């Protein structure tokens, strides 16, 4: 730690949260990680690295308090009874080992929980269908149910204290929690003392907070996580009226206010739609003026200066981070040690959120070790040194090549990184120029900065390598990370052999052409059979350049996979607002002169759409010629080097997958990537 005072010292001041004291202001708010009660060792290890990395408070994800409200198969935490405690103890011990406080977010999900596992009919303030599309309706709670719920909260809080948690949450946020549902007349149509006036609607939250405080508040800090604004205008709670009133009514009841906006897609907005750090501040800033208790809030903070500003402005006491702590578990230590430029900044892509929504262990575009701390033993900052002297050539400096080269160099290898273009970055460089994706350049910037600092790295921009340029015998390992290109034949899910094109057909473009700045036409059809972000952002880019754009997709939504990144609704609204005409449930069946024939996928009804060009966003072709020729050469001449393809050149996927592949290859030089699945540790049920 530097001896000189630093402008970041304020971030390292302790903060009292009721009877406990956070050692600093870095606060990892509760966030899901797809591990939870199903993968307790992995859960503990994932939280542990954050405590080790300097976070003063490290929380669980939501922890279900009772089987009558569970969201199986989501991998949340669970504290139904004493049998859940040993798994939770792994986490609290791991967090305490590094001097951090451990927090647990007790939850009762109400009509957000279809109870697929327990099969108990869910409960809600008033009778209403569950919010997923399961054919299940929640029943209206009786007064007895309310008494039971209060007791379950107390029981869970006592267990949480017993197992070592320092901060215990009462949770009313994200439009996923019964306590929030009680607050809003949208869901609470009760006629008794728990419905009607605001004071009545707040009653259950007040009682629950008071119960929990009485039960464990002498030794634990009681946090209240509350969505001050639902971003539904007059149809929901707004920070300028009821949101503020609720804070006033409960101001001194909890020991800590953890405030945000609802629903989850608003709280965890992507950088594409909320590019600014601290984007929640306009909604949450008032809270400190209504309470003397400490306040924590999030806003995808990654820059310590922005954090300091919030503290000095008197807007926050603790800097809440979920994604920033996933992308860089070591962020606080880097600030403390004066290595701010080494922070691996979150790019705001929500791949982490997607993994949770897909009930899979967490993954992160920027941090390939996220979720791998226990099963692969990966640490976000430390790797073993390679034995002896190792030399490696990495061809291609996109996300995969950059990550691979960086990790190899950190492990002590002498690394040559050759890139065809004058600028490093590959697709992270190109795609960061697309609308809303500017922050994606952080994938390149972090890695390039690290590489530029290391003396054992030779960077060769503007070097297009072919087989004859490579002397494999000069290296122990050769990695080919030459990426992939979008196909111009339309091959994809809907047309596995490509799309028919008649003579004299329209000019066919791909996203690579648009990214390369090819002149576009006055009217362009974008055909999206990829279903992630690319079809939507290419349509937007074309619109920005003045083209008339129609987006055709065989799916029922534009960019349908973005439901997992919480962007689906925003994508639909945004593209409509841009004036892009949208053809859902349609495939392009023929590209012809002057237009395309589209076909409704269910009725097979055809019609022709006129256009000057079509941009096909269907699938990508691995650029693996160099890899194949190296392998063939290896078969003829034993050069002694291992040759591996990584990233999109190996199998096109997300940037997160490319970074992961590059990292994995550098951890296990010379070991085929598909063998790694036999290497990771599995948590098996004890029989
Ligand atoms: P990934 O996502 O797998 O990292 P990218 O497409 O982002 O893939 O990056 C691949 C990089 O490889 C691009 O920057 C491209 O310019 C570079 N590249 C492709 N072929 C060669 C080659 N033969 N020699 C050097 N660089 C290459
Ligand atoms: Fe940030 Fe993306 Fe990593 Fe999530 S996956 S923490 S949004 S970089």
XYZ file of C-alpha atoms and ligand atoms in Angstrom:
722
model
C 0.000 0.000 0.000
C 1.430 3.442 -0.889
C 2.581 5.497 2.147
C 1.503 8.812 0.630
C -2.066 10.007 1.188
C -4.151 9.313 -1.876
C -7.336 10.864 -3.178
C -8.874 7.415 -2.861
C -8.256 7.148 0.903
C -11.846 8.095 1.537
C -12.883 4.799 -0.094
C -10.989 2.925 2.595
C -12.722 4.496 5.562
C -14.712 2.108 7.765
C -18.500 2.462 7.842
C -20.706 1.407 10.741
C -23.733 -0.656 9.764
C -25.661 -1.002 13.008
C -23.563 -3.159 15.349
C -21.030 -4.189 12.663
C -18.403 -2.186 10.830
C -17.526 -2.530 7.165
C -13.745 -2.161 6.858
C -14.074 0.051 3.780
C -16.670 1.439 1.378
C -16.391 -1.274 -1.295
C -19.623 -3.183 -1.035
C -20.492 -6.195 -3.145
C -24.259 -6.055 -3.148
C -26.190 -9.327 -3.359
C -25.983 -10.738 -6.869
C -26.831 -14.060 -8.471
C -24.060 -16.252 -9.785
C -25.752 -19.458 -10.897
C -23.988 -21.369 -8.110
C -25.901 -20.986 -4.845
C -27.192 -23.962 -2.926
C -26.466 -26.381 -5.775
C -22.728 -25.594 -5.923
C -21.793 -24.527 -2.374
C -18.011 -24.913 -2.718
C -18.021 -22.944 -5.955
C -20.260 -20.351 -4.331
C -17.904 -19.922 -1.402
C -14.846 -19.704 -3.640
C -16.512 -17.121 -5.902
C -17.282 -14.873 -2.918
C -13.942 -15.555 -1.261
C -11.874 -14.002 -4.038
C -13.858 -10.814 -3.653
C -13.114 -10.622 0.060
C -9.499 -11.384 -0.752
C -9.591 -8.701 -3.429
C -10.522 -6.084 -0.866
C -14.325 -5.810 -0.887
C -15.343 -4.758 2.608
C -18.738 -6.445 2.372
C -19.503 -9.530 0.310
C -23.078 -10.754 0.025
C -24.834 -13.884 -1.173
C -27.434 -13.850 -3.906
C -31.034 -13.967 -2.743
C -31.508 -16.695 -0.149
C -34.896 -18.388 -0.137
C -36.259 -18.581 3.393
C -39.028 -21.146 2.937
C -40.054 -23.929 0.506
C -43.350 -22.203 -0.161
C -41.407 -19.701 -2.257
C -38.636 -21.104 -4.433
C -37.562 -20.411 -7.976
C -36.085 -23.740 -8.958
C -34.167 -24.399 -11.191
C -32.448 -21.049 -10.543
C -29.372 -21.616 -8.385
C -30.118 -19.215 -5.545
C -29.006 -19.505 -1.943
C -31.294 -21.377 0.409
C -31.865 -21.134 4.149
C -34.992 -23.201 4.635
C -33.748 -25.005 7.716
C -30.632 -26.001 9.622
C -29.599 -28.488 6.955
C -28.742 -25.556 4.677
C -26.311 -24.080 7.152
C -23.119 -26.082 6.483
C -23.169 -24.947 2.834
C -23.642 -21.326 3.881
C -20.918 -21.670 6.489
C -18.434 -22.338 3.684
C -19.193 -18.874 2.342
C -19.146 -16.949 5.632
C -15.874 -18.587 6.701
C -14.293 -17.843 3.333
C -15.359 -14.204 3.458
C -14.303 -13.727 7.079
C -10.910 -15.223 6.379
C -10.091 -12.021 4.529
C -11.601 -9.580 7.000
C -14.770 -8.744 5.074
C -18.332 -8.762 6.366
C -20.665 -11.418 4.994
C -24.204 -10.420 4.020
C -27.213 -12.570 3.198
C -30.244 -11.418 1.226
C -33.265 -13.167 2.703
C -36.037 -13.424 0.159
C -39.624 -14.462 -0.180
C -40.474 -14.223 -3.866
C -44.286 -14.393 -3.702
C -45.879 -14.513 -7.138
C -42.426 -14.399 -8.751
C -41.981 -18.004 -7.570
C -43.911 -20.694 -9.459
C -42.682 -23.298 -6.905
C -41.836 -25.885 -9.522
C -39.844 -27.881 -6.980
C -42.000 -27.729 -3.851
C -45.342 -27.614 -5.723
C -46.783 -25.434 -2.951
C -49.264 -22.897 -4.368
C -47.472 -19.530 -4.175
C -48.756 -16.639 -2.073
C -49.168 -12.975 -2.943
C -50.818 -9.911 -1.397
C -53.768 -10.512 -3.726
C -54.664 -13.360 -6.060
C -52.647 -13.055 -9.281
C -50.935 -15.308 -11.852
C -47.213 -15.886 -11.294
C -45.069 -13.502 -13.318
C -43.474 -16.156 -15.511
C -45.860 -17.864 -17.904
C -46.308 -21.005 -15.825
C -50.014 -21.833 -15.605
C -49.970 -21.134 -11.887
C -51.774 -18.512 -9.871
C -50.746 -17.238 -6.453
C -53.346 -17.174 -3.730
C -54.127 -14.170 -1.548
C -52.419 -14.331 1.824
C -54.537 -14.562 4.945
C -53.569 -12.875 8.210
C -52.302 -16.258 9.372
C -50.077 -16.479 6.290
C -48.722 -13.047 7.123
C -47.932 -14.118 10.686
C -46.213 -17.226 9.326
C -44.180 -15.203 6.883
C -42.968 -12.907 9.651
C -41.934 -15.926 11.681
C -40.113 -17.486 8.709
C -38.145 -14.276 8.312
C -37.187 -14.328 11.991
C -36.235 -18.009 11.851
C -34.121 -17.455 8.763
C -32.450 -14.408 10.295
C -31.562 -16.387 13.438
C -30.095 -19.159 11.316
C -28.173 -16.622 9.274
C -26.655 -15.173 12.420
C -25.866 -18.643 13.717
C -23.926 -19.410 10.564
C -21.918 -16.214 10.792
C -23.594 -13.609 8.612
C -22.911 -10.055 9.725
C -25.494 -8.291 7.563
C -28.995 -9.615 7.116
C -31.240 -8.295 4.398
C -34.926 -7.668 4.161
C -35.495 -7.449 0.436
C -38.151 -5.508 -1.475
C -36.810 -5.016 -4.954
C -36.510 -6.091 -8.586
C -40.263 -6.723 -8.856
C -39.398 -10.217 -7.641
C -40.191 -10.004 -3.960
C -43.361 -10.315 -1.956
C -42.463 -7.383 0.271
C -42.190 -5.117 -2.765
C -45.442 -6.547 -4.077
C -47.140 -5.490 -0.841
C -45.911 -1.929 -1.350
C -47.465 -1.372 -4.744
C -51.216 -1.082 -5.431
C -50.513 -2.861 -8.701
C -50.333 -6.125 -6.803
C -51.773 -5.203 -3.424
C -55.532 -4.850 -3.634
C -56.195 -5.938 -0.075
C -59.038 -4.514 1.934
C -57.471 -5.135 5.372
C -54.825 -3.249 7.340
C -52.119 -4.446 4.901
C -53.707 -2.838 1.833
C -55.093 0.496 0.714
C -53.227 3.499 2.125
C -49.464 3.723 1.809
C -49.064 3.300 5.564
C -51.054 0.063 5.316
C -49.041 -1.196 2.340
C -45.781 -0.457 4.163
C -46.990 -2.242 7.301
C -45.638 -5.695 6.445
C -42.205 -4.357 5.498
C -42.114 -2.350 8.706
C -43.104 -5.355 10.780
C -40.620 -7.624 9.066
C -37.749 -5.193 9.474
C -38.653 -4.689 13.134
C -39.012 -8.432 13.773
C -35.642 -9.195 12.219
C -34.008 -6.345 14.050
C -35.395 -7.504 17.342
C -34.291 -11.076 16.678
C -30.710 -10.467 15.546
C -30.161 -6.707 15.385
C -28.014 -6.642 18.512
C -25.181 -8.359 16.649
C -26.075 -8.100 12.947
C -26.584 -5.112 10.682
C -30.077 -5.108 9.171
C -30.114 -3.979 5.548
C -33.188 -3.032 3.580
C -32.916 -3.454 -0.175
C -35.566 -1.315 -1.740
C -36.425 -0.240 -5.282
C -37.184 3.458 -4.886
C -38.559 3.707 -8.416
C -40.114 1.062 -10.649
C -39.637 3.152 -13.804
C -43.280 2.599 -14.660
C -44.310 6.232 -14.362
C -47.690 6.680 -12.739
C -48.293 2.915 -12.887
C -45.642 2.153 -10.295
C -43.767 3.485 -7.311
C -41.880 6.656 -8.222
C -38.999 8.169 -6.326
C -40.666 11.589 -6.363
C -43.774 10.448 -4.492
C -44.384 7.034 -2.898
C -40.756 5.923 -3.195
C -39.702 8.897 -1.129
C -42.606 8.511 1.282
C -41.631 4.906 1.963
C -38.063 5.961 2.743
C -39.450 8.585 5.137
C -41.737 6.099 6.854
C -38.925 3.591 7.401
C -35.995 5.999 7.554
C -34.337 4.867 10.799
C -35.701 1.320 10.934
C -32.977 -0.546 9.016
C -29.259 -0.098 9.738
C -28.492 0.236 6.036
C -30.411 1.343 2.959
C -29.482 -0.554 -0.210
C -31.436 1.288 -2.885
C -31.934 0.755 -6.576
C -34.508 0.878 -9.356
C -36.802 -1.899 -10.430
C -37.199 -4.281 -12.244
C -33.961 -6.224 -12.639
C -33.566 -5.099 -16.251
C -33.550 -1.507 -15.024
C -31.237 -2.162 -12.107
C -28.787 -4.217 -14.190
C -29.166 -2.230 -17.397
C -26.563 -2.958 -20.050
C -24.116 -0.347 -21.281
C -25.896 -0.489 -24.632
C -28.915 1.176 -23.075
C -27.427 2.910 -20.017
C -23.903 3.908 -20.985
C -23.184 6.170 -17.984
C -21.664 5.030 -14.719
C -23.979 5.937 -11.873
C -27.048 5.899 -14.109
C -29.304 5.232 -11.106
C -28.233 8.341 -9.238
C -31.130 10.533 -10.456
C -33.485 8.102 -8.732
C -31.563 7.103 -5.620
C -29.701 10.304 -4.701
C -32.464 11.607 -2.432
C -32.280 8.713 0.023
C -29.434 10.090 2.091
C -31.383 13.245 2.791
C -34.174 11.212 4.411
C -32.157 8.976 6.738
C -29.165 9.119 9.032
C -28.359 5.494 8.207
C -25.689 4.596 5.649
C -26.773 4.249 2.032
C -25.380 1.951 -0.646
C -26.406 1.991 -4.306
C -25.109 0.593 -7.573
C -24.591 2.043 -11.041
C -21.966 -0.111 -12.772
C -19.200 1.843 -11.048
C -15.712 0.913 -12.175
C -13.825 4.214 -11.917
C -12.561 5.055 -8.412
C -12.813 8.773 -9.152
C -16.531 8.397 -9.829
C -16.806 6.511 -6.534
C -14.996 9.224 -4.599
C -17.246 11.845 -6.170
C -20.374 10.028 -4.941
C -19.013 9.878 -1.391
C -17.931 13.512 -1.398
C -21.238 14.637 -2.870
C -22.971 12.964 0.067
C -24.978 10.745 -2.267
C -23.601 7.421 -1.038
C -21.761 6.012 1.958
C -20.842 2.707 0.377
C -20.148 1.975 -3.282
C -22.404 -0.840 -4.367
C -21.076 -3.103 -7.073
C -22.221 -6.382 -8.517
C -20.913 -6.502 -12.079
C -17.810 -4.440 -11.345
C -16.921 -6.971 -8.653
C -17.469 -9.867 -11.042
C -15.321 -8.350 -13.771
C -12.593 -7.483 -11.299
C -12.748 -9.100 -7.873
C -9.448 -7.310 -7.144
C -10.744 -3.808 -7.844
C -10.427 -2.484 -4.259
C -6.895 -3.834 -3.852
C -5.872 -2.237 -7.133
C -7.194 1.119 -5.956
C -5.493 0.683 -2.579
C -2.173 -0.241 -4.151
C -2.195 2.596 -6.682
C -2.834 0.346 -9.698
C -6.002 1.954 -10.943
C -4.974 1.489 -14.567
C -4.937 -2.276 -14.006
C -8.643 -2.464 -13.170
C -10.433 -4.887 -15.473
C -13.513 -2.817 -16.104
C -16.922 -4.344 -16.624
C -18.154 -3.729 -20.168
C -21.846 -3.856 -19.212
C -22.731 -6.745 -21.543
C -24.723 -8.855 -19.035
C -23.257 -12.172 -20.091
C -23.021 -12.762 -16.327
C -26.740 -12.139 -15.987
C -27.441 -14.415 -18.945
C -25.627 -17.316 -17.330
C -27.752 -16.927 -14.233
C -30.919 -16.680 -16.300
C -29.855 -19.866 -18.051
C -29.292 -21.547 -14.686
C -25.603 -22.022 -15.411
C -22.530 -21.184 -13.354
C -21.572 -17.551 -13.779
C -19.382 -16.448 -16.655
C -18.025 -13.026 -17.428
C -16.688 -11.503 -20.623
C -13.909 -9.659 -18.844
C -13.068 -12.142 -16.104
C -12.706 -15.681 -17.459
C -12.028 -17.008 -13.962
C -15.484 -16.037 -12.670
C -17.281 -19.189 -11.567
C -14.100 -21.232 -12.130
C -12.442 -20.423 -8.805
C -13.327 -23.755 -7.228
C -13.939 -26.228 -10.039
C -10.876 -25.248 -12.075
C -8.902 -23.628 -9.262
C -8.510 -20.413 -11.231
C -7.694 -17.192 -9.456
C -8.456 -13.853 -11.109
C -4.982 -12.459 -10.446
C -2.616 -15.321 -9.798
C -1.400 -18.158 -11.998
C 1.490 -20.556 -11.584
C 4.705 -19.787 -13.362
C 5.446 -22.092 -16.280
C 8.392 -24.411 -15.698
C 11.727 -23.465 -17.307
C 11.658 -21.175 -20.300
C 8.609 -21.406 -22.467
C 8.097 -19.593 -25.730
C 4.844 -19.027 -27.526
C 3.595 -17.456 -30.724
C 0.030 -16.172 -30.723
C -1.410 -15.287 -34.126
C -4.336 -12.875 -34.018
C -4.978 -10.227 -31.375
C -8.718 -10.368 -30.859
C -10.146 -11.231 -27.441
C -8.871 -14.827 -27.572
C -5.342 -13.997 -28.728
C -4.959 -11.065 -26.358
C -6.101 -13.053 -23.329
C -3.961 -16.055 -24.252
C -0.865 -13.932 -24.815
C -1.404 -11.979 -21.608
C -1.850 -15.054 -19.444
C 1.122 -16.820 -20.985
C 3.287 -13.769 -20.431
C 2.102 -13.452 -16.831
C 3.137 -17.063 -16.381
C 6.635 -16.167 -17.512
C 6.561 -17.318 -21.138
C 8.333 -15.365 -23.856
C 5.435 -14.369 -26.058
C 5.200 -13.044 -29.591
C 1.762 -11.689 -30.512
C 1.276 -11.066 -34.236
C -1.739 -9.220 -35.589
C -2.643 -8.624 -39.213
C -4.222 -5.224 -38.595
C -2.388 -2.123 -37.562
C -4.524 -2.013 -34.427
C -5.023 -4.742 -31.856
C -8.429 -5.833 -30.647
C -10.066 -7.925 -33.393
C -13.812 -7.978 -32.980
C -13.726 -6.058 -29.693
C -12.212 -3.153 -31.597
C -14.589 -3.413 -34.533
C -17.773 -4.049 -32.613
C -17.066 -1.256 -30.140
C -17.779 1.123 -33.026
C -21.339 -0.156 -33.303
C -24.166 1.775 -31.630
C -24.219 1.238 -27.862
C -21.171 -1.028 -27.730
C -18.418 1.538 -27.097
C -17.517 0.053 -23.708
C -16.640 -3.263 -25.352
C -13.251 -1.793 -26.247
C -12.371 -2.402 -22.604
C -11.813 -6.059 -23.524
C -8.935 -4.911 -25.724
C -7.709 -2.025 -23.606
C -7.206 -3.939 -20.379
C -5.272 -6.738 -22.061
C -3.205 -4.560 -24.337
C -2.203 -2.380 -21.410
C -1.000 -5.446 -19.496
C 0.887 -6.783 -22.503
C 2.589 -3.461 -23.154
C 4.006 -3.475 -19.623
C 5.662 -6.871 -19.805
C 9.243 -7.141 -21.090
C 8.783 -10.759 -22.180
C 6.187 -9.761 -24.796
C 6.849 -8.816 -28.383
C 3.889 -7.109 -30.038
C 3.804 -7.258 -33.821
C 0.918 -5.228 -35.257
C 0.517 -5.130 -39.046
C 1.837 -8.670 -39.427
C -0.240 -11.022 -41.509
C 1.305 -14.429 -40.932
C 1.042 -17.329 -43.345
C 2.471 -20.830 -42.905
C 5.749 -19.902 -44.579
C 6.236 -16.981 -42.162
C 6.144 -19.215 -39.112
C 9.109 -21.177 -37.852
C 7.295 -23.456 -35.452
C 10.515 -24.963 -34.171
C 11.336 -21.573 -32.627
C 8.380 -21.918 -30.250
C 7.117 -24.429 -27.713
C 3.521 -23.468 -28.431
C 1.730 -21.842 -31.339
C -1.802 -20.496 -30.812
C -3.956 -19.554 -33.757
C -6.589 -16.978 -32.828
C -7.514 -15.723 -36.269
C -11.222 -15.315 -35.622
C -14.237 -15.881 -37.829
C -16.140 -14.003 -40.530
C -19.868 -13.671 -41.058
C -21.078 -15.884 -43.871
C -22.519 -14.296 -46.994
C -24.411 -17.425 -48.088
C -27.083 -17.213 -45.373
C -26.121 -20.547 -43.840
C -27.516 -20.701 -40.340
C -30.178 -22.220 -38.169
C -33.052 -21.701 -40.578
C -31.087 -22.542 -43.723
C -28.332 -25.033 -42.844
C -27.156 -25.095 -46.466
C -27.589 -21.391 -47.235
C -30.275 -19.175 -48.767
C -31.296 -19.472 -52.424
C -30.228 -16.559 -54.591
C -31.459 -15.986 -58.137
C -29.272 -14.499 -60.928
C -28.799 -10.752 -60.672
C -29.806 -10.798 -57.009
C -29.408 -7.895 -54.619
C -25.967 -7.069 -53.281
C -25.382 -9.259 -50.217
C -23.586 -7.681 -47.259
C -22.521 -9.090 -43.903
C -21.786 -7.393 -40.583
C -18.078 -7.575 -41.479
C -18.775 -5.374 -44.517
C -20.653 -2.838 -42.419
C -17.862 -2.901 -39.820
C -15.305 -2.393 -42.578
C -17.191 0.717 -43.679
C -18.572 -0.612 -46.967
C -20.930 1.905 -48.571
C -24.489 0.895 -47.730
C -27.607 1.232 -49.855
C -30.682 3.474 -49.518
C -32.838 0.588 -48.426
C -31.462 -2.497 -46.700
C -33.011 -5.665 -45.329
C -31.244 -7.140 -42.306
C -31.902 -10.842 -41.970
C -31.261 -11.994 -38.412
C -30.990 -15.717 -37.910
C -28.292 -15.230 -35.254
C -30.645 -13.946 -32.529
C -28.143 -12.238 -30.249
C -27.257 -8.544 -30.507
C -25.663 -8.313 -33.940
C -28.812 -8.175 -36.107
C -30.284 -5.399 -33.975
C -27.163 -3.249 -33.745
C -26.397 -3.630 -37.455
C -29.959 -2.507 -38.244
C -29.431 0.471 -35.960
C -26.061 1.310 -37.526
C -27.587 1.228 -41.003
C -30.424 3.456 -39.849
C -27.908 5.898 -38.379
C -26.274 6.063 -41.803
C -29.604 7.050 -43.298
C -30.774 3.765 -44.834
C -34.365 2.601 -44.736
C -34.127 -0.651 -42.804
C -36.361 -3.681 -42.497
C -35.341 -6.396 -40.051
C -36.558 -9.898 -40.864
C -36.188 -12.731 -38.356
C -37.679 -16.216 -38.059
C -37.907 -15.685 -34.288
C -40.851 -14.229 -32.391
C -38.701 -11.322 -31.168
C -35.812 -9.326 -32.532
C -32.565 -10.462 -30.880
C -34.470 -13.138 -28.997
C -31.452 -14.350 -26.962
C -31.221 -10.929 -25.336
C -34.022 -12.011 -23.049
C -31.155 -13.539 -21.097
C -29.195 -10.289 -20.940
C -32.342 -8.417 -19.823
C -32.330 -6.383 -23.041
C -35.152 -7.960 -25.007
C -37.838 -5.370 -24.308
C -35.487 -2.451 -24.744
C -34.301 -3.832 -28.080
C -37.864 -4.101 -29.387
C -38.799 -0.602 -28.180
C -35.565 0.921 -29.445
C -35.734 -0.494 -32.963
C -39.395 0.475 -33.299
C -38.532 3.993 -32.150
C -35.787 4.187 -34.771
C -38.364 3.535 -37.480
C -37.011 0.116 -38.447
C -39.772 -2.034 -39.871
C -39.808 -5.425 -38.217
C -40.869 -8.753 -39.673
C -41.114 -11.375 -36.955
C -41.673 -15.095 -37.620
C -40.456 -14.632 -41.201
C -37.526 -16.205 -42.966
C -35.837 -14.990 -46.119
C -36.419 -17.784 -48.609
C -35.044 -16.194 -51.786
C -32.775 -13.262 -52.576
C -33.588 -11.966 -56.036
C -33.226 -8.912 -58.192
C -34.721 -5.844 -56.511
C -35.809 -7.569 -53.318
C -36.253 -10.709 -51.271
C -39.010 -13.243 -50.856
C -39.939 -13.676 -47.211
C -42.045 -16.481 -45.848
C -44.113 -16.633 -42.657
C -42.593 -19.583 -40.804
C -45.925 -21.032 -39.662
C -48.351 -20.200 -42.502
C -45.720 -20.364 -45.293
C -47.413 -17.313 -46.771
C -44.905 -15.559 -49.042
C -44.470 -11.959 -50.039
C -41.767 -9.887 -51.666
C -39.973 -7.037 -49.901
C -38.227 -4.536 -52.167
C -34.720 -3.387 -51.174
C -31.377 -2.270 -52.596
C -29.278 -4.662 -50.492
C -29.510 -7.342 -47.859
C -27.271 -7.846 -44.843
C -27.141 -11.448 -43.682
C -26.603 -12.047 -39.976
C -26.836 -15.808 -39.839
C -23.618 -17.563 -38.807
C -19.849 -17.281 -38.998
C -17.116 -19.158 -40.778
C -14.019 -19.926 -38.667
C -10.911 -18.400 -40.263
C -8.847 -21.498 -39.639
C -6.839 -21.898 -42.873
C -3.617 -21.076 -41.087
C -4.439 -23.485 -38.281
C -5.242 -26.274 -40.725
C -2.068 -25.737 -42.712
C 0.001 -25.707 -39.504
C -1.569 -28.978 -38.400
C -0.948 -30.509 -41.793
C 2.636 -29.303 -41.657
C 3.034 -30.831 -38.205
C 2.000 -34.175 -39.612
C 4.786 -33.986 -42.172
C 7.511 -32.427 -40.011
C 7.824 -32.833 -36.268
C 8.670 -29.285 -35.216
C 8.300 -30.020 -31.519
C 5.768 -27.230 -31.089
C 2.156 -27.730 -30.060
C -0.433 -25.993 -32.241
C -3.828 -24.937 -30.929
C -6.732 -22.993 -32.388
C -8.535 -20.794 -29.883
C -11.511 -18.466 -29.780
C -13.729 -17.876 -32.798
C -11.226 -19.562 -35.095
C -11.791 -22.752 -33.099
C -15.580 -22.334 -32.740
C -17.351 -18.989 -33.211
C -19.212 -17.818 -30.122
C -19.428 -14.847 -27.774
C -16.511 -12.615 -26.854
C -16.810 -14.140 -23.391
C -16.207 -17.578 -24.888
C -13.205 -16.326 -26.853
C -11.633 -14.794 -23.749
C -12.356 -17.973 -21.808
C -10.820 -20.117 -24.563
C -7.692 -17.965 -24.664
C -7.378 -18.134 -20.906
C -7.937 -21.870 -20.757
C -5.322 -22.483 -23.439
C -2.768 -20.416 -21.541
C -3.504 -22.258 -18.294
C -3.004 -25.628 -19.979
C -0.468 -25.167 -22.748
C -0.448 -28.024 -25.176
C -3.518 -29.738 -23.712
C -6.408 -30.024 -26.181
C -9.233 -27.809 -24.964
C -11.818 -30.568 -25.092
C -9.854 -32.592 -22.555
C -10.214 -29.870 -19.993
C -13.756 -31.009 -19.254
C -12.235 -34.122 -17.717
C -10.062 -31.947 -15.501
C -12.501 -29.733 -13.638
C -13.805 -30.750 -10.246
C -17.464 -31.560 -9.800
C -19.546 -31.103 -6.689
C -21.338 -34.429 -6.308
C -24.225 -35.065 -3.928
C -23.101 -36.910 -0.801
C -24.933 -40.245 -0.612
P -11.453 -13.911 -31.371
O -12.790 -13.432 -30.909
O -11.379 -15.390 -31.454
O -10.331 -13.315 -30.593
P -11.289 -11.970 -33.562
O -11.951 -12.085 -34.860
O -11.747 -10.939 -32.607
O -11.316 -13.425 -32.909
O -9.748 -11.714 -33.768
C -9.000 -12.382 -34.725
C -7.819 -11.498 -35.062
O -6.900 -12.243 -35.826
C -8.210 -10.290 -35.918
O -7.733 -9.118 -35.297
C -7.499 -10.540 -37.252
O -7.032 -9.338 -37.844
C -6.334 -11.406 -36.823
N -5.805 -12.296 -37.876
C -6.529 -13.084 -38.694
N -5.709 -13.797 -39.504
C -4.439 -13.437 -39.189
C -3.148 -13.836 -39.650
N -3.007 -14.748 -40.581
N -2.065 -13.241 -39.083
C -2.208 -12.328 -38.094
N -3.392 -11.930 -37.630
C -4.495 -12.479 -38.155
Fe -19.607 -6.923 -16.713
Fe -20.185 -8.360 -18.860
Fe -18.606 -9.348 -16.920
Fe -21.176 -9.043 -16.468
S -20.238 -10.390 -17.988
S -19.519 -8.445 -15.111
S -21.632 -7.192 -17.577
S -18.161 -7.641 -18.262
